[in-house]
Short mmCIF file of C-alpha atoms in Angstrom, two decimals:
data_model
loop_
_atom_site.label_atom_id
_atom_site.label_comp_id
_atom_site.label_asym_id
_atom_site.label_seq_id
_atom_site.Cartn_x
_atom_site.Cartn_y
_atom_site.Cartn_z
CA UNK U 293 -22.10 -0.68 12.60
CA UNK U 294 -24.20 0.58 14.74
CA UNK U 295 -23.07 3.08 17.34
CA UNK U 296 -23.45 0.49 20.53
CA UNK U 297 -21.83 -2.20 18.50
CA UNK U 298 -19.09 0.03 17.25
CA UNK U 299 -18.28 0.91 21.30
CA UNK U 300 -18.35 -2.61 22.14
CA UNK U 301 -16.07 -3.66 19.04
CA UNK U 302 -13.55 -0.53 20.32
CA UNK U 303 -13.22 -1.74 23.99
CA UNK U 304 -12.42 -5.30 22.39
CA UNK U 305 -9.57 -3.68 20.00
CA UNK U 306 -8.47 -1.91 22.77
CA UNK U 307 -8.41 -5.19 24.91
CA UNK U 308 -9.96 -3.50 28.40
CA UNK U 309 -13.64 -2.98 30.20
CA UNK U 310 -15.43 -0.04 30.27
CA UNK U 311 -14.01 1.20 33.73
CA UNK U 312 -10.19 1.18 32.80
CA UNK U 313 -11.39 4.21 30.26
CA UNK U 314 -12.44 6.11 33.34
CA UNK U 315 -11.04 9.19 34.36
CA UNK U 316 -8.57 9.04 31.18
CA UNK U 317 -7.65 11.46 28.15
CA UNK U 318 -8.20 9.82 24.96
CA UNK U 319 -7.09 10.70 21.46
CA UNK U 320 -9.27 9.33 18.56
CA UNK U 321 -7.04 9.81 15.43
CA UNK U 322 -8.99 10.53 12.54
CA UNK U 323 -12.53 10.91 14.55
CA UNK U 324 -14.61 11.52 11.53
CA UNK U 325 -18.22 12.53 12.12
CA UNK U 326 -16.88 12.60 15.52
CA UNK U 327 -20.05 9.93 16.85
CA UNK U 328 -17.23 7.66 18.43
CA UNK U 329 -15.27 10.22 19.65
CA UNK U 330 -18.37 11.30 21.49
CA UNK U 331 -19.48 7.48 22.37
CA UNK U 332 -16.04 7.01 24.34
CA UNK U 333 -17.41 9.81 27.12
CA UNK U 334 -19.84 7.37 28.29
CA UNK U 335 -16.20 5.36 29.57
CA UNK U 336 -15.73 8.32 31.64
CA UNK U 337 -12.83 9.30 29.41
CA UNK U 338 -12.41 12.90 28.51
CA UNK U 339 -11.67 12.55 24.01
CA UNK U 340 -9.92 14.67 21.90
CA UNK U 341 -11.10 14.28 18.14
CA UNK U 342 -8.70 15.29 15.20
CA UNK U 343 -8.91 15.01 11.43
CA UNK U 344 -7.91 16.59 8.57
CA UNK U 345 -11.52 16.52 7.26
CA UNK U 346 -14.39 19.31 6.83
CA UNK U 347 -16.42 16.23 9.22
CA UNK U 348 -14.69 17.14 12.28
CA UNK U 349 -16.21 21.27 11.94
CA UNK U 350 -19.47 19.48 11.60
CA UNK U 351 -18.46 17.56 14.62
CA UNK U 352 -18.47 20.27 16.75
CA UNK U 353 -21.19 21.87 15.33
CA UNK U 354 -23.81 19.37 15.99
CA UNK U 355 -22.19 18.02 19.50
CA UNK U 356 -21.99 21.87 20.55
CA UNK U 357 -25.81 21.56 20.82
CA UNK U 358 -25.66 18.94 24.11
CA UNK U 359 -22.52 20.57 25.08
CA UNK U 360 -18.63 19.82 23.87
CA UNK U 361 -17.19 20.07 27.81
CA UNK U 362 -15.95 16.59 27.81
CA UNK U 363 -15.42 15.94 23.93
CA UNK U 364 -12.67 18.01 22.42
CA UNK U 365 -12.19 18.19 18.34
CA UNK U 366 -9.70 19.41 16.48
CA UNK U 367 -9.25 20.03 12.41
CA UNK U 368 -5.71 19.23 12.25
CA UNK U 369 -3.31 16.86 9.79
CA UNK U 370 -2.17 13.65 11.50
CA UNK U 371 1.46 14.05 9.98
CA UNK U 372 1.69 17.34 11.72
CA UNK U 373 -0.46 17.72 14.36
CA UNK U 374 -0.86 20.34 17.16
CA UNK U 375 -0.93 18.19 20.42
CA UNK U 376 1.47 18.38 23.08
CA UNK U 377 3.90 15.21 23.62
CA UNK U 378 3.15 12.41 25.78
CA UNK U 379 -0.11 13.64 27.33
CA UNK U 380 -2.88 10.92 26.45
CA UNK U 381 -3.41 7.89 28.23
CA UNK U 382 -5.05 6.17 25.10
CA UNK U 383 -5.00 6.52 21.32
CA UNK U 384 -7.21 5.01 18.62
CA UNK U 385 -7.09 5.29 15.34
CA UNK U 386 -9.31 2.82 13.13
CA UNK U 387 -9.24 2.65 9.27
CA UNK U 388 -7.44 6.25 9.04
CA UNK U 389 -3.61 6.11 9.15
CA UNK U 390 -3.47 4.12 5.39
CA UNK U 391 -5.32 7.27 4.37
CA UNK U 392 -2.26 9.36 4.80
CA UNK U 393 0.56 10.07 2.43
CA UNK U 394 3.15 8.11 4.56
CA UNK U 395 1.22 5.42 6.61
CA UNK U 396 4.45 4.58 9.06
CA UNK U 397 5.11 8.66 9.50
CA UNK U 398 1.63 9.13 11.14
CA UNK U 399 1.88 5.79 13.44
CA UNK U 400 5.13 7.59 14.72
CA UNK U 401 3.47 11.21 14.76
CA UNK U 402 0.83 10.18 16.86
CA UNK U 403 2.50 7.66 19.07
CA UNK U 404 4.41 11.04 20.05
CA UNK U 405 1.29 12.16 21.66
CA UNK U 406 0.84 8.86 24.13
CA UNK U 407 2.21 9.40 27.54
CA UNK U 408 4.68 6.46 28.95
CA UNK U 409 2.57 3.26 30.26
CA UNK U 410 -0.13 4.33 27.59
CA UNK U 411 -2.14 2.04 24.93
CA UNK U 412 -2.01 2.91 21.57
CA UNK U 413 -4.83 0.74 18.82
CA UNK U 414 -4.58 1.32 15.38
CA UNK U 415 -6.51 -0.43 12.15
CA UNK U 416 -5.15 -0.41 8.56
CA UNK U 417 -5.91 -2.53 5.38
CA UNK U 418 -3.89 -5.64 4.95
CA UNK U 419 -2.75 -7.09 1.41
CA UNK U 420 -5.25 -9.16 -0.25
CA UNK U 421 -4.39 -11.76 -2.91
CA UNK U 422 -5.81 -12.71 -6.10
CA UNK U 423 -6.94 -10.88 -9.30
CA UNK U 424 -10.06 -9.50 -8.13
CA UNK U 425 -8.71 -7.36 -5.61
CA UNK U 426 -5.46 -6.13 -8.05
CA UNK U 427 -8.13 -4.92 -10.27
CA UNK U 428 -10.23 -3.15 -7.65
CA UNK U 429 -7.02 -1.32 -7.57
CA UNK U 430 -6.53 -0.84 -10.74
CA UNK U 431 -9.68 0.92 -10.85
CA UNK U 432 -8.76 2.80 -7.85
CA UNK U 433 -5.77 4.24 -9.11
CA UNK U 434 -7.72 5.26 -12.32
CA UNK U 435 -10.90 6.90 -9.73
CA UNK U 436 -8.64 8.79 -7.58
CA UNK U 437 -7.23 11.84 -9.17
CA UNK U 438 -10.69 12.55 -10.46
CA UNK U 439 -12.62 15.32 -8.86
CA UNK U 440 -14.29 14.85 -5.79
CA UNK U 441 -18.57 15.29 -7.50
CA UNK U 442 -17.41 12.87 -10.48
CA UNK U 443 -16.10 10.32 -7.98
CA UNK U 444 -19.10 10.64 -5.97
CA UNK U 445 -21.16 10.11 -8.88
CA UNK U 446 -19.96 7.24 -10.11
CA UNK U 447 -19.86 5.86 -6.98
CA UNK U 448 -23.42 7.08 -6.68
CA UNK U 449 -24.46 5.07 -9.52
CA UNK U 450 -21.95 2.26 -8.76
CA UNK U 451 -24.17 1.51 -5.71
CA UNK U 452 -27.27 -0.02 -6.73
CA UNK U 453 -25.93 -3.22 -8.48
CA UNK U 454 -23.33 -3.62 -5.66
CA UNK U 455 -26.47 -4.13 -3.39
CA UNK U 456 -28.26 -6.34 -5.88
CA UNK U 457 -25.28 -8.08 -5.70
CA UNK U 458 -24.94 -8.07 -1.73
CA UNK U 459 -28.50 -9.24 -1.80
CA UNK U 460 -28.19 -12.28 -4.26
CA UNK U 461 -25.08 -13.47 -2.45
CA UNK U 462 -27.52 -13.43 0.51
CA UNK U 463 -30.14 -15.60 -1.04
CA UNK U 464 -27.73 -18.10 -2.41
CA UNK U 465 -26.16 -18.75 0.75
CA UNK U 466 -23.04 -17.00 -0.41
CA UNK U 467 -22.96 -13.98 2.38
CA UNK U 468 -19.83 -12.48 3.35
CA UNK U 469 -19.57 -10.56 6.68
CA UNK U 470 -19.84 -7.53 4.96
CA UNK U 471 -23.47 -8.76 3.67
CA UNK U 472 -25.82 -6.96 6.01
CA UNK U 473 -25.04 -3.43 5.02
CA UNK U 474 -27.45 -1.03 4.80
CA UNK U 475 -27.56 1.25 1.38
CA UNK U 476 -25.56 3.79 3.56
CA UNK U 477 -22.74 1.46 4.96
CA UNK U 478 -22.22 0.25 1.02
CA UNK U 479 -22.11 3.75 0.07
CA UNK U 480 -19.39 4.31 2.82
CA UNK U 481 -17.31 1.54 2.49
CA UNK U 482 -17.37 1.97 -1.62
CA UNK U 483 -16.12 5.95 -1.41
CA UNK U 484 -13.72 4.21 1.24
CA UNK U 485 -12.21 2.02 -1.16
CA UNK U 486 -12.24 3.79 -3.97
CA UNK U 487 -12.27 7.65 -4.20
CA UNK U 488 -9.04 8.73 -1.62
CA UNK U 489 -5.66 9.53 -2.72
CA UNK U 490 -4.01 7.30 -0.82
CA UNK U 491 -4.81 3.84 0.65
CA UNK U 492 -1.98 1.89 1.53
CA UNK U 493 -1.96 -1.83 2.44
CA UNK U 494 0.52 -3.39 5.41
CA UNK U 495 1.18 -6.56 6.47
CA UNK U 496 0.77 -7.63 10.17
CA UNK U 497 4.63 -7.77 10.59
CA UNK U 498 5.13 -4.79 9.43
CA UNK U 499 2.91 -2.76 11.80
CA UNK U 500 4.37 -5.30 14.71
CA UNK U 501 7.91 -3.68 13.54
CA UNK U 502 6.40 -0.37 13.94
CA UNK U 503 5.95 -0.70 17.53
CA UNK U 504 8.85 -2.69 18.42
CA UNK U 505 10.41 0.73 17.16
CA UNK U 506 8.75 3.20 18.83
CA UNK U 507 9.38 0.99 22.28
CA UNK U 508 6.01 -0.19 22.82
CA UNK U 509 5.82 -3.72 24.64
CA UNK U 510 2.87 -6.14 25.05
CA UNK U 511 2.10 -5.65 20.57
CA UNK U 512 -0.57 -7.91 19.85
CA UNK U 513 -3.06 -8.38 17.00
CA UNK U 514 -6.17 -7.94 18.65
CA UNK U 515 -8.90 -7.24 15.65
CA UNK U 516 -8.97 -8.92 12.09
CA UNK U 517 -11.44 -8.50 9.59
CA UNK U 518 -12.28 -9.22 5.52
CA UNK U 519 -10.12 -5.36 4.61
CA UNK U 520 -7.97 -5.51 7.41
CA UNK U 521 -6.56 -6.00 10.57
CA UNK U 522 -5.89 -3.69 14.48
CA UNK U 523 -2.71 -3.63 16.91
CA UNK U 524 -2.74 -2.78 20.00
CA UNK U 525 0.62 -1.86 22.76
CA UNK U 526 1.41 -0.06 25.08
CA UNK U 527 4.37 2.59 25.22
CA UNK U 528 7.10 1.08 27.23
CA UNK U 529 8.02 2.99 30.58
CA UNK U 530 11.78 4.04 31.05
CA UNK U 531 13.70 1.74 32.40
CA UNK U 532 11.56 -0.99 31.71
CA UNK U 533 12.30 -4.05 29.57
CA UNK U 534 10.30 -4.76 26.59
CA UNK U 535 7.92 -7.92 27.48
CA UNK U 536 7.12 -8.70 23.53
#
């Protein structure tokens, strides 16, 4: 997506307008590149970005250029992380926490970071039916304890027919919303699927039970798509009932 449409899609997850970012501390879990994590000043938010990544040095590297005052990052482990308890108003964390060795440990390590009255988003992969996808990973399982240049390779040459075939289902009428990528996207979303150690699958329930347990209130689904789906609560103040 691009970067205007991937702000816009975050304020929907998040469920609020631009102006209730303003003036708040922000935690994007698993920032990446570190190009939202730098979108989300233009909210008036002040963002840390953490991940466990070489991205997020690179991150700082190139934002250092325009100046880092109001974007913070942070090459840290999500299961373990440095920040302080209960000191951000809002934390995101899109297509990341699946990535980790225990998905429900690093909802709960950084939900410890949200401050009472906060709103916490996060986005995993759901479980697919069918054969297809129980083959995909098959082949997943079989891709990921290779080394990192012979994943990339294959995934490398993996790419071209995937885009013929992206391009066919587009002239037969057959799209799926994941259609319109650009050589690039593909290339993400296919070392996405298939080259990390982990990726585990939830069900919407499941993540729902999450919260319930770390006393959020107001869980809601607010984001679904074709890999996966987003939750969004907010952490319940003491002495407050739960309204879910």
């Amino acid at each position: 997506l691009e970067l205007q449409a991937r702000c816009a899609l975050a304020l929907r997850e998040l469920d609020c307008r631009p102006e209730a970012l303003n003036g708040k501390l922000l935690l994007d879990a698993g920032c990446g590149n570190g190009a939202l994590s730098r979108a989300f000043n233009r909210f008036g938010c002040e963002v840390v970005g953490i991940d466990i990544s070489d991205s997020v040095d690179k991150a700082f590297a190139h934002f250092a250029a325009t100046g880092n005052a109001r974007t913070h990052f942070i090459h840290g482990d999500l299961l373990c992380h440095p920040l302080r308890t209960g000191v951000f108003d809002v934390v995101y964390s899109s297509g990341v926490l699946h990535h980790n060795r225990d998905t429900r440990q690093a909802f709960f390590s950084i939900a410890s970071a949200l401050k009472p009255g906060g709103r916490m988003y996060v986005w995993v992969y759901h479980k697919r039916p069918g054969v297809r996808h129980a083959l995909r990973q098959l082949l997943r399982a079989c891709m990921a304890p290779l080394p990192s240049p012979v994943k990339h390779g294959l995934i490398c040459m993996w790419l071209p027919q995937a885009m013929l075939r992206q391009y066919l289902r587009s002239a037969f009428g057959r799209s799926a919303p994941n259609d319109r990528l650009k050589w690039r996207e593909r290339l993400v979303l296919l070392l996405d699927h298939y080259t990390p150690r982990y990726r585990w699958e939830h069900t919407q329930e499941e993540v729902h039970g999450w919260y319930h347990e770390a006393r959020f209130t107001d869980i809601r689904t607010t984001e679904v798509r074709e890999w996966g789906f987003g939750v969004l609560g907010y952490k319940r103040m003491e002495g407050r009932p739960s309204s879910s």
